[in-house]
PDB file of C-alpha atoms in Angstrom:
ATOM      1  CA  LYS A   1      -2.525 -11.098  17.131  1.00  0.00           C
ATOM      2  CA  ALA A   2      -1.819 -12.475  14.425  1.00  0.00           C
ATOM      3  CA  GLY A   3      -0.945 -10.249  10.973  1.00  0.00           C
ATOM      4  CA  VAL A   4      -3.166 -11.038   7.419  1.00  0.00           C
ATOM      5  CA  THR A   5      -2.472 -13.758   5.849  1.00  0.00           C
ATOM      6  CA  GLN A   6      -2.969 -13.579   2.038  1.00  0.00           C
ATOM      7  CA  THR A   7      -3.452 -18.174   0.253  1.00  0.00           C
ATOM      8  CA  PRO A   8      -2.078 -18.751  -2.156  1.00  0.00           C
ATOM      9  CA  ARG A   9       1.398 -17.371  -2.513  1.00  0.00           C
ATOM     10  CA  TYR A  10       2.090 -18.473  -5.906  1.00  0.00           C
ATOM     11  CA  LEU A  11       0.068 -19.033  -7.902  1.00  0.00           C
ATOM     12  CA  ILE A  12       0.637 -20.038 -12.166  1.00  0.00           C
ATOM     13  CA  LYS A  13      -2.478 -20.253 -14.039  1.00  0.00           C
ATOM     14  CA  THR A  14      -3.305 -19.665 -17.841  1.00  0.00           C
ATOM     15  CA  ARG A  15      -4.395 -16.948 -20.397  1.00  0.00           C
ATOM     16  CA  GLY A  16      -8.327 -17.251 -19.680  1.00  0.00           C
ATOM     17  CA  GLN A  17      -8.467 -19.268 -16.425  1.00  0.00           C
ATOM     18  CA  GLN A  18      -9.636 -17.703 -13.912  1.00  0.00           C
ATOM     19  CA  VAL A  19      -8.532 -17.531 -10.419  1.00  0.00           C
ATOM     20  CA  THR A  20      -9.662 -17.000  -7.192  1.00  0.00           C
ATOM     21  CA  LEU A  21      -7.460 -15.312  -3.666  1.00  0.00           C
ATOM     22  CA  SER A  22      -7.910 -15.648   0.444  1.00  0.00           C
ATOM     23  CA  CYS A  23      -7.147 -12.945   2.857  1.00  0.00           C
ATOM     24  CA  SER A  24      -7.726 -13.079   6.166  1.00  0.00           C
ATOM     25  CA  PRO A  25      -7.357  -9.564   8.412  1.00  0.00           C
ATOM     26  CA  ILE A  26      -6.572  -9.153  12.175  1.00  0.00           C
ATOM     27  CA  SER A  27      -9.041  -9.839  13.520  1.00  0.00           C
ATOM     28  CA  GLY A  28     -10.919  -7.472  14.717  1.00  0.00           C
ATOM     29  CA  HIS A  29     -10.720  -4.971  11.370  1.00  0.00           C
ATOM     30  CA  ARG A  30     -14.303  -5.277  10.514  1.00  0.00           C
ATOM     31  CA  SER A  31     -12.483  -3.839   6.303  1.00  0.00           C
ATOM     32  CA  VAL A  32     -10.215  -5.201   3.444  1.00  0.00           C
ATOM     33  CA  SER A  33      -9.274  -3.397   0.532  1.00  0.00           C
ATOM     34  CA  TRP A  34      -6.954  -5.245  -2.249  1.00  0.00           C
ATOM     35  CA  TYR A  35      -4.041  -3.988  -4.350  1.00  0.00           C
ATOM     36  CA  GLN A  36      -2.026  -4.702  -7.403  1.00  0.00           C
ATOM     37  CA  GLN A  37       1.286  -4.266  -8.306  1.00  0.00           C
ATOM     38  CA  THR A  38       3.116  -3.935 -11.240  1.00  0.00           C
ATOM     39  CA  PRO A  39       6.907  -3.498 -12.063  1.00  0.00           C
ATOM     40  CA  GLY A  40       5.795  -0.334 -14.655  1.00  0.00           C
ATOM     41  CA  GLN A  41       2.175   0.478 -12.313  1.00  0.00           C
ATOM     42  CA  GLY A  42       3.050   0.592  -8.222  1.00  0.00           C
ATOM     43  CA  LEU A  43       0.404  -0.293  -6.551  1.00  0.00           C
ATOM     44  CA  GLN A  44      -3.378  -0.096  -7.388  1.00  0.00           C
ATOM     45  CA  PHE A  45      -6.267  -0.188  -5.658  1.00  0.00           C
ATOM     46  CA  LEU A  46      -8.490  -2.316  -6.688  1.00  0.00           C
ATOM     47  CA  PHE A  47     -11.493  -2.559  -4.030  1.00  0.00           C
ATOM     48  CA  GLU A  48     -12.617  -2.297  -0.465  1.00  0.00           C
ATOM     49  CA  TYR A  49     -15.265  -4.234   1.377  1.00  0.00           C
ATOM     50  CA  PHE A  50     -16.519  -3.563   4.996  1.00  0.00           C
ATOM     51  CA  SER A  51     -19.011  -5.280   6.809  1.00  0.00           C
ATOM     52  CA  GLU A  52     -19.952  -7.571   3.712  1.00  0.00           C
ATOM     53  CA  THR A  53     -20.738  -4.134   1.717  1.00  0.00           C
ATOM     54  CA  GLN A  54     -18.036  -3.003  -0.906  1.00  0.00           C
ATOM     55  CA  ARG A  55     -16.833   0.269   0.068  1.00  0.00           C
ATOM     56  CA  ASN A  56     -14.506   1.903  -2.947  1.00  0.00           C
ATOM     57  CA  LYS A  57     -13.873   0.704  -6.851  1.00  0.00           C
ATOM     58  CA  GLY A  58     -10.566   1.396  -8.478  1.00  0.00           C
ATOM     59  CA  ASN A  59     -10.724   1.243 -12.211  1.00  0.00           C
ATOM     60  CA  PHE A  60     -10.791  -1.609 -13.013  1.00  0.00           C
ATOM     61  CA  PRO A  61     -12.248  -3.951 -15.048  1.00  0.00           C
ATOM     62  CA  GLY A  62     -15.756  -6.567 -14.213  1.00  0.00           C
ATOM     63  CA  ARG A  63     -13.276  -9.190 -14.757  1.00  0.00           C
ATOM     64  CA  PHE A  64     -11.630  -8.443 -10.859  1.00  0.00           C
ATOM     65  CA  SER A  65     -13.990  -8.875  -8.360  1.00  0.00           C
ATOM     66  CA  GLY A  66     -14.423  -8.901  -4.554  1.00  0.00           C
ATOM     67  CA  ARG A  67     -16.176 -10.531  -1.855  1.00  0.00           C
ATOM     68  CA  GLN A  68     -16.526 -10.032   1.765  1.00  0.00           C
ATOM     69  CA  PHE A  69     -18.057 -12.927   4.377  1.00  0.00           C
ATOM     70  CA  SER A  70     -19.946 -12.507   8.271  1.00  0.00           C
ATOM     71  CA  ASN A  71     -16.144 -13.567   9.304  1.00  0.00           C
ATOM     72  CA  SER A  72     -14.156 -10.571   7.238  1.00  0.00           C
ATOM     73  CA  ARG A  73     -12.501 -12.925   5.576  1.00  0.00           C
ATOM     74  CA  SER A  74     -12.172 -12.128   1.678  1.00  0.00           C
ATOM     75  CA  GLU A  75     -11.255 -13.191  -1.489  1.00  0.00           C
ATOM     76  CA  MET A  76     -10.833 -11.779  -5.050  1.00  0.00           C
ATOM     77  CA  ASN A  77     -11.929 -13.270  -8.474  1.00  0.00           C
ATOM     78  CA  VAL A  78     -10.145 -12.407 -11.912  1.00  0.00           C
ATOM     79  CA  SER A  79     -12.267 -14.409 -14.603  1.00  0.00           C
ATOM     80  CA  THR A  80     -10.730 -14.551 -18.637  1.00  0.00           C
ATOM     81  CA  LEU A  81      -7.810 -14.282 -17.164  1.00  0.00           C
ATOM     82  CA  GLU A  82      -4.740 -12.461 -19.559  1.00  0.00           C
ATOM     83  CA  LEU A  83      -1.146 -12.377 -19.846  1.00  0.00           C
ATOM     84  CA  GLY A  84      -1.107  -8.275 -17.736  1.00  0.00           C
ATOM     85  CA  ASP A  85      -2.966  -9.706 -15.164  1.00  0.00           C
ATOM     86  CA  SER A  86       0.303 -10.549 -13.564  1.00  0.00           C
ATOM     87  CA  ALA A  87       1.451  -8.837 -10.337  1.00  0.00           C
ATOM     88  CA  LEU A  88       1.452  -9.162  -6.846  1.00  0.00           C
ATOM     89  CA  TYR A  89      -1.934  -9.260  -5.618  1.00  0.00           C
ATOM     90  CA  LEU A  90      -1.559  -7.345  -1.820  1.00  0.00           C
ATOM     91  CA  CYS A  91      -5.325  -6.866   0.750  1.00  0.00           C
ATOM     92  CA  ALA A  92      -5.000  -4.721   3.399  1.00  0.00           C
ATOM     93  CA  SER A  93      -6.903  -4.838   7.365  1.00  0.00           C
ATOM     94  CA  SER A  94      -8.298  -1.922   8.799  1.00  0.00           C
ATOM     95  CA  GLY A  95      -9.451  -1.252  11.924  1.00  0.00           C
ATOM     96  CA  THR A  96     -11.041   1.807  13.139  1.00  0.00           C
ATOM     97  CA  GLY A  97      -8.569   4.574  15.513  1.00  0.00           C
ATOM     98  CA  GLY A  98      -6.863   5.976  12.271  1.00  0.00           C
ATOM     99  CA  ARG A  99      -4.433   3.570  12.129  1.00  0.00           C
ATOM    100  CA  GLY A 100      -3.732   3.089   8.901  1.00  0.00           C
ATOM    101  CA  ALA A 101      -3.895  -0.094   6.928  1.00  0.00           C
ATOM    102  CA  PHE A 102      -1.351  -3.185   7.932  1.00  0.00           C
ATOM    103  CA  PHE A 103      -1.111  -5.610   4.466  1.00  0.00           C
ATOM    104  CA  GLY A 104      -1.014  -8.870   3.437  1.00  0.00           C
ATOM    105  CA  GLN A 105       2.735 -10.550   1.928  1.00  0.00           C
ATOM    106  CA  GLY A 106       1.137 -10.679  -1.312  1.00  0.00           C
ATOM    107  CA  THR A 107      -0.493 -13.510  -3.816  1.00  0.00           C
ATOM    108  CA  ARG A 108       2.465 -13.413  -6.720  1.00  0.00           C
ATOM    109  CA  LEU A 109       0.077 -14.805  -9.880  1.00  0.00           C
ATOM    110  CA  THR A 110       1.947 -15.455 -12.895  1.00  0.00           C
ATOM    111  CA  VAL A 111      -0.495 -15.337 -16.101  1.00  0.00           C
ATOM    112  CA  VAL A 112       0.957 -17.839 -18.670  1.00  0.00           C
TER     113      VAL A 112
ATOM    114  CA  ILE B   1      -8.305  11.041 -10.817  1.00  0.00           C
ATOM    115  CA  LEU B   2      -5.594  11.442  -8.179  1.00  0.00           C
ATOM    116  CA  ASN B   3      -1.478  12.123  -8.332  1.00  0.00           C
ATOM    117  CA  VAL B   4       0.550  11.501  -6.158  1.00  0.00           C
ATOM    118  CA  GLU B   5       4.543  11.976  -6.646  1.00  0.00           C
ATOM    119  CA  GLN B   6       7.229  11.211  -4.767  1.00  0.00           C
ATOM    120  CA  SER B   7      10.564  12.559  -5.687  1.00  0.00           C
ATOM    121  CA  PRO B   8      12.971  10.816  -5.506  1.00  0.00           C
ATOM    122  CA  GLN B   9      12.527   8.135  -7.481  1.00  0.00           C
ATOM    123  CA  SER B  10      15.564   6.071  -5.346  1.00  0.00           C
ATOM    124  CA  LEU B  11      18.558   7.537  -4.069  1.00  0.00           C
ATOM    125  CA  HIS B  12      21.419   5.782  -3.212  1.00  0.00           C
ATOM    126  CA  VAL B  13      23.576   7.092   1.364  1.00  0.00           C
ATOM    127  CA  GLN B  14      26.476   6.540   1.775  1.00  0.00           C
ATOM    128  CA  GLU B  15      25.534   4.653   6.036  1.00  0.00           C
ATOM    129  CA  GLY B  16      25.511   7.614   8.546  1.00  0.00           C
ATOM    130  CA  ASP B  17      23.669  10.249   5.909  1.00  0.00           C
ATOM    131  CA  SER B  18      20.569  12.070   7.396  1.00  0.00           C
ATOM    132  CA  THR B  19      18.300  11.888   3.810  1.00  0.00           C
ATOM    133  CA  ASN B  20      14.808  13.065   3.426  1.00  0.00           C
ATOM    134  CA  PHE B  21      12.495  12.746   0.057  1.00  0.00           C
ATOM    135  CA  THR B  22       8.856  14.344  -0.963  1.00  0.00           C
ATOM    136  CA  CYS B  23       5.330  13.468  -1.259  1.00  0.00           C
ATOM    137  CA  SER B  24       3.726  15.416  -3.732  1.00  0.00           C
ATOM    138  CA  PHE B  25      -0.569  14.911  -3.887  1.00  0.00           C
ATOM    139  CA  PRO B  26      -3.758  17.947  -4.888  1.00  0.00           C
ATOM    140  CA  SER B  27      -4.417  19.720  -1.441  1.00  0.00           C
ATOM    141  CA  SER B  28      -7.544  19.172  -2.001  1.00  0.00           C
ATOM    142  CA  ASN B  29     -10.178  16.566  -0.152  1.00  0.00           C
ATOM    143  CA  PHE B  30      -7.748  15.438   1.101  1.00  0.00           C
ATOM    144  CA  TYR B  31      -8.839  12.608   5.250  1.00  0.00           C
ATOM    145  CA  ALA B  32      -5.214  11.527   5.814  1.00  0.00           C
ATOM    146  CA  LEU B  33      -1.745  10.797   4.209  1.00  0.00           C
ATOM    147  CA  HIS B  34       0.362   7.427   4.671  1.00  0.00           C
ATOM    148  CA  TRP B  35       3.804   6.905   5.056  1.00  0.00           C
ATOM    149  CA  TYR B  36       4.368   2.952   4.514  1.00  0.00           C
ATOM    150  CA  ARG B  37       8.359   1.579   4.408  1.00  0.00           C
ATOM    151  CA  TRP B  38       8.658  -2.067   1.423  1.00  0.00           C
ATOM    152  CA  GLU B  39      11.461  -3.997   1.843  1.00  0.00           C
ATOM    153  CA  THR B  40      11.897  -6.815  -0.985  1.00  0.00           C
ATOM    154  CA  ALA B  41      10.007  -9.923  -0.117  1.00  0.00           C
ATOM    155  CA  LYS B  42       8.167  -8.315   3.473  1.00  0.00           C
ATOM    156  CA  SER B  43       4.855  -6.953   3.605  1.00  0.00           C
ATOM    157  CA  PRO B  44       5.147  -3.197   3.739  1.00  0.00           C
ATOM    158  CA  GLU B  45       4.464  -1.803   7.086  1.00  0.00           C
ATOM    159  CA  ALA B  46       3.361   1.361   8.019  1.00  0.00           C
ATOM    160  CA  LEU B  47       5.170   3.666   9.549  1.00  0.00           C
ATOM    161  CA  PHE B  48       3.188   7.274   9.962  1.00  0.00           C
ATOM    162  CA  VAL B  49      -0.681   8.094   9.584  1.00  0.00           C
ATOM    163  CA  MET B  50      -1.078  12.603   9.762  1.00  0.00           C
ATOM    164  CA  THR B  51      -4.304  14.072   8.899  1.00  0.00           C
ATOM    165  CA  LEU B  52      -3.488  17.087  10.430  1.00  0.00           C
ATOM    166  CA  ASN B  53      -1.339  20.313   9.067  1.00  0.00           C
ATOM    167  CA  GLY B  54       1.307  21.236  10.691  1.00  0.00           C
ATOM    168  CA  ASP B  55       1.565  17.524  11.599  1.00  0.00           C
ATOM    169  CA  GLU B  56       4.877  15.612  12.740  1.00  0.00           C
ATOM    170  CA  LYS B  57       5.525  12.886  13.985  1.00  0.00           C
ATOM    171  CA  LYS B  58       8.165  10.847  15.278  1.00  0.00           C
ATOM    172  CA  LYS B  59       9.685   7.274  15.293  1.00  0.00           C
ATOM    173  CA  GLY B  60      13.261   6.722  15.852  1.00  0.00           C
ATOM    174  CA  ARG B  61      15.160   8.277  13.426  1.00  0.00           C
ATOM    175  CA  ILE B  62      12.109   8.324  11.291  1.00  0.00           C
ATOM    176  CA  SER B  63      10.120  11.385  11.338  1.00  0.00           C
ATOM    177  CA  ALA B  64       6.969  13.422   8.826  1.00  0.00           C
ATOM    178  CA  THR B  65       5.961  15.747   8.146  1.00  0.00           C
ATOM    179  CA  LEU B  66       2.970  17.223   6.822  1.00  0.00           C
ATOM    180  CA  ASN B  67       1.686  20.504   4.540  1.00  0.00           C
ATOM    181  CA  THR B  68      -2.073  19.782   3.639  1.00  0.00           C
ATOM    182  CA  LYS B  69      -2.201  22.967   2.561  1.00  0.00           C
ATOM    183  CA  GLU B  70       0.490  23.420  -0.281  1.00  0.00           C
ATOM    184  CA  GLY B  71       0.004  19.190  -0.752  1.00  0.00           C
ATOM    185  CA  TYR B  72       3.631  17.741   0.766  1.00  0.00           C
ATOM    186  CA  SER B  73       5.212  15.758   2.850  1.00  0.00           C
ATOM    187  CA  TYR B  74       8.540  15.349   3.953  1.00  0.00           C
ATOM    188  CA  LEU B  75       9.982  11.168   5.250  1.00  0.00           C
ATOM    189  CA  TYR B  76      13.149  11.968   7.558  1.00  0.00           C
ATOM    190  CA  ILE B  77      15.455   9.499   8.331  1.00  0.00           C
ATOM    191  CA  LYS B  78      18.086  10.131  10.063  1.00  0.00           C
ATOM    192  CA  GLY B  79      22.084   8.195  10.849  1.00  0.00           C
ATOM    193  CA  SER B  80      21.659   6.214   7.603  1.00  0.00           C
ATOM    194  CA  GLN B  81      21.764   3.073   8.897  1.00  0.00           C
ATOM    195  CA  PRO B  82      21.787  -0.695   5.684  1.00  0.00           C
ATOM    196  CA  GLU B  83      18.920  -1.604   7.428  1.00  0.00           C
ATOM    197  CA  ASP B  84      16.676   0.743   6.708  1.00  0.00           C
ATOM    198  CA  SER B  85      16.929  -0.172   2.673  1.00  0.00           C
ATOM    199  CA  ALA B  86      13.050   0.229   1.489  1.00  0.00           C
ATOM    200  CA  THR B  87      10.865   1.789  -0.586  1.00  0.00           C
ATOM    201  CA  TYR B  88       9.161   4.391   1.066  1.00  0.00           C
ATOM    202  CA  LEU B  89       5.691   4.579   0.174  1.00  0.00           C
ATOM    203  CA  CYS B  90       3.126   7.998   0.440  1.00  0.00           C
ATOM    204  CA  ALA B  91      -0.582   7.208  -0.566  1.00  0.00           C
ATOM    205  CA  LEU B  92      -3.272   9.265   0.824  1.00  0.00           C
ATOM    206  CA  ASN B  93      -6.576   9.053   1.724  1.00  0.00           C
ATOM    207  CA  ASN B  94      -9.350  11.227   0.475  1.00  0.00           C
ATOM    208  CA  ASN B  95     -12.580  10.079   2.006  1.00  0.00           C
ATOM    209  CA  ALA B  96     -13.644   8.330   4.895  1.00  0.00           C
ATOM    210  CA  GLY B  97     -12.931   4.518   3.070  1.00  0.00           C
ATOM    211  CA  ASN B  98      -9.598   3.092   3.107  1.00  0.00           C
ATOM    212  CA  MET B  99      -8.474   3.930  -0.483  1.00  0.00           C
ATOM    213  CA  LEU B 100      -5.090   3.521  -0.627  1.00  0.00           C
ATOM    214  CA  THR B 101      -4.006   6.011  -3.691  1.00  0.00           C
ATOM    215  CA  PHE B 102      -0.099   5.499  -3.435  1.00  0.00           C
ATOM    216  CA  GLY B 103       2.407   6.732  -5.674  1.00  0.00           C
ATOM    217  CA  GLY B 104       5.420   6.266  -6.768  1.00  0.00           C
ATOM    218  CA  GLY B 105       8.077   4.948  -3.698  1.00  0.00           C
ATOM    219  CA  THR B 106      11.586   6.484  -3.816  1.00  0.00           C
ATOM    220  CA  ARG B 107      13.207   3.522  -3.440  1.00  0.00           C
ATOM    221  CA  LEU B 108      16.378   4.222  -0.637  1.00  0.00           C
ATOM    222  CA  MET B 109      20.066   2.150  -0.854  1.00  0.00           C
ATOM    223  CA  VAL B 110      21.791   2.477   2.133  1.00  0.00           C
ATOM    224  CA  LYS B 111      26.372   1.214   1.882  1.00  0.00           C
ATOM    225  CA  PRO B 112      27.617   0.463   4.740  1.00  0.00           C
TER     226      PRO B 112
END
């Protein structure tokens, strides 16, 4: 079974630009969550999508948004990038059965 | 805002030593506690998902216990090996969705 796939792996953007990150969950998983990891903050929850609907949302500004498609793939968008958005963005997929969340390798975003 | 705390922040042990770390969390609104191992340049790997007070789980040389009444979980590693070197994260899930609130992690370094 293929794992969680995130693309791209690395990205460099300029302040003010926008960026879209993609996550393909494990086949059969309907829940996709996004996390941001920065050196000082650890892993912070952004949002969770389940069956194309946002089910939970963290404390991030409205510049951070996401969506989920009917095949459970999810995208995360950050508009008007700031230097502080430089981080590792991790996606996690979850199925039923309480086995927890399975993470992708992340997208490393650098804003210059 | 949930506060999940892990201690110690980092730990250096010799190969063969046994070690343990602590995860503390608010005991109210508990749903599940997750432990992850995160090696550099890899995805966080799920170790355990624990839901019941008094739960004990084991995977090879690694085991974990859970006390939901007092709000803590211990992770034990017996006979540490260099390949156990990683950051160990605990995360609290306090609702039926998949939103995880992570602790800051314990970075373990095992010297051969």
